[in-house]
Amino acid sequence: MNAVKNENYSPEQISDAEKILEVYAKLPDNKKPMLMVIINALISGMEIQELLAGKQRI
């Protein structure tokens, strides 16, 4: 995997992402799609929360 440097992420966010990738790497292949569904739902919820808070516009 090629790492892309993005200075918009905090060290805490990068650490969290690395932890998620460690969990993903340890999962059996048949469980990986479910983790992706959960992560996508979490991200969608966070995006909606930002929209409702008025921080982002469609």
PDB file of C-alpha atoms in Angstrom:
ATOM      1  CA  MET A   1       0.000   0.000   0.000  1.00  0.00           C
ATOM      2  CA  ASN A   2       1.335   3.396  -0.947  1.00  0.00           C
ATOM      3  CA  ALA A   3       1.102   5.986   1.790  1.00  0.00           C
ATOM      4  CA  VAL A   4      -0.064   9.421   0.764  1.00  0.00           C
ATOM      5  CA  LYS A   5       1.033  12.367   2.856  1.00  0.00           C
ATOM      6  CA  ASN A   6      -1.901  14.524   3.834  1.00  0.00           C
ATOM      7  CA  GLU A   7      -1.321  17.290   6.310  1.00  0.00           C
ATOM      8  CA  ASN A   8      -5.065  17.690   6.911  1.00  0.00           C
ATOM      9  CA  TYR A   9      -5.106  14.743   9.322  1.00  0.00           C
ATOM     10  CA  SER A  10      -4.104  15.005  12.954  1.00  0.00           C
ATOM     11  CA  PRO A  11      -1.621  12.553  14.472  1.00  0.00           C
ATOM     12  CA  GLU A  12      -4.550  11.075  16.430  1.00  0.00           C
ATOM     13  CA  GLN A  13      -6.531  10.467  13.240  1.00  0.00           C
ATOM     14  CA  ILE A  14      -3.542   8.791  11.601  1.00  0.00           C
ATOM     15  CA  SER A  15      -3.011   6.630  14.680  1.00  0.00           C
ATOM     16  CA  ASP A  16      -6.678   5.601  14.623  1.00  0.00           C
ATOM     17  CA  ALA A  17      -6.440   4.701  10.932  1.00  0.00           C
ATOM     18  CA  GLU A  18      -3.345   2.599  11.573  1.00  0.00           C
ATOM     19  CA  LYS A  19      -5.160   0.716  14.344  1.00  0.00           C
ATOM     20  CA  ILE A  20      -8.076   0.000  12.025  1.00  0.00           C
ATOM     21  CA  LEU A  21      -5.679  -1.309   9.380  1.00  0.00           C
ATOM     22  CA  GLU A  22      -4.016  -3.576  11.952  1.00  0.00           C
ATOM     23  CA  VAL A  23      -7.401  -5.053  12.879  1.00  0.00           C
ATOM     24  CA  TYR A  24      -8.304  -5.419   9.204  1.00  0.00           C
ATOM     25  CA  ALA A  25      -5.060  -7.258   8.457  1.00  0.00           C
ATOM     26  CA  LYS A  26      -5.729  -9.774  11.238  1.00  0.00           C
ATOM     27  CA  LEU A  27      -9.302 -10.577  10.176  1.00  0.00           C
ATOM     28  CA  PRO A  28     -10.108 -13.684   8.171  1.00  0.00           C
ATOM     29  CA  ASP A  29     -10.955 -12.861   4.555  1.00  0.00           C
ATOM     30  CA  ASN A  30     -14.625 -13.751   5.024  1.00  0.00           C
ATOM     31  CA  LYS A  31     -14.967 -11.108   7.800  1.00  0.00           C
ATOM     32  CA  LYS A  32     -13.260  -8.206   6.002  1.00  0.00           C
ATOM     33  CA  PRO A  33     -16.317  -7.092   3.982  1.00  0.00           C
ATOM     34  CA  MET A  34     -18.340  -6.687   7.185  1.00  0.00           C
ATOM     35  CA  LEU A  35     -15.672  -4.442   8.711  1.00  0.00           C
ATOM     36  CA  MET A  36     -15.755  -2.302   5.567  1.00  0.00           C
ATOM     37  CA  VAL A  37     -19.553  -1.989   5.856  1.00  0.00           C
ATOM     38  CA  ILE A  38     -19.198  -0.877   9.475  1.00  0.00           C
ATOM     39  CA  ILE A  39     -16.451   1.637   8.666  1.00  0.00           C
ATOM     40  CA  ASN A  40     -18.422   3.075   5.731  1.00  0.00           C
ATOM     41  CA  ALA A  41     -21.502   3.470   7.949  1.00  0.00           C
ATOM     42  CA  LEU A  42     -19.394   5.237  10.584  1.00  0.00           C
ATOM     43  CA  ILE A  43     -17.907   7.626   8.026  1.00  0.00           C
ATOM     44  CA  SER A  44     -21.339   8.345   6.515  1.00  0.00           C
ATOM     45  CA  GLY A  45     -22.692   9.117   9.970  1.00  0.00           C
ATOM     46  CA  MET A  46     -19.834  11.498  10.651  1.00  0.00           C
ATOM     47  CA  GLU A  47     -20.428  13.269   7.325  1.00  0.00           C
ATOM     48  CA  ILE A  48     -24.141  13.665   8.107  1.00  0.00           C
ATOM     49  CA  GLN A  49     -23.271  14.993  11.565  1.00  0.00           C
ATOM     50  CA  GLU A  50     -21.070  17.665   9.956  1.00  0.00           C
ATOM     51  CA  LEU A  51     -23.857  18.581   7.533  1.00  0.00           C
ATOM     52  CA  LEU A  52     -26.373  18.908  10.345  1.00  0.00           C
ATOM     53  CA  ALA A  53     -23.947  21.010  12.352  1.00  0.00           C
ATOM     54  CA  GLY A  54     -23.664  23.389   9.398  1.00  0.00           C
ATOM     55  CA  LYS A  55     -19.949  22.830   8.897  1.00  0.00           C
ATOM     56  CA  GLN A  56     -20.271  21.572   5.345  1.00  0.00           C
ATOM     57  CA  ARG A  57     -22.490  22.346   2.368  1.00  0.00           C
ATOM     58  CA  ILE A  58     -23.801  19.991  -0.283  1.00  0.00           C
TER      59      ILE A  58
END
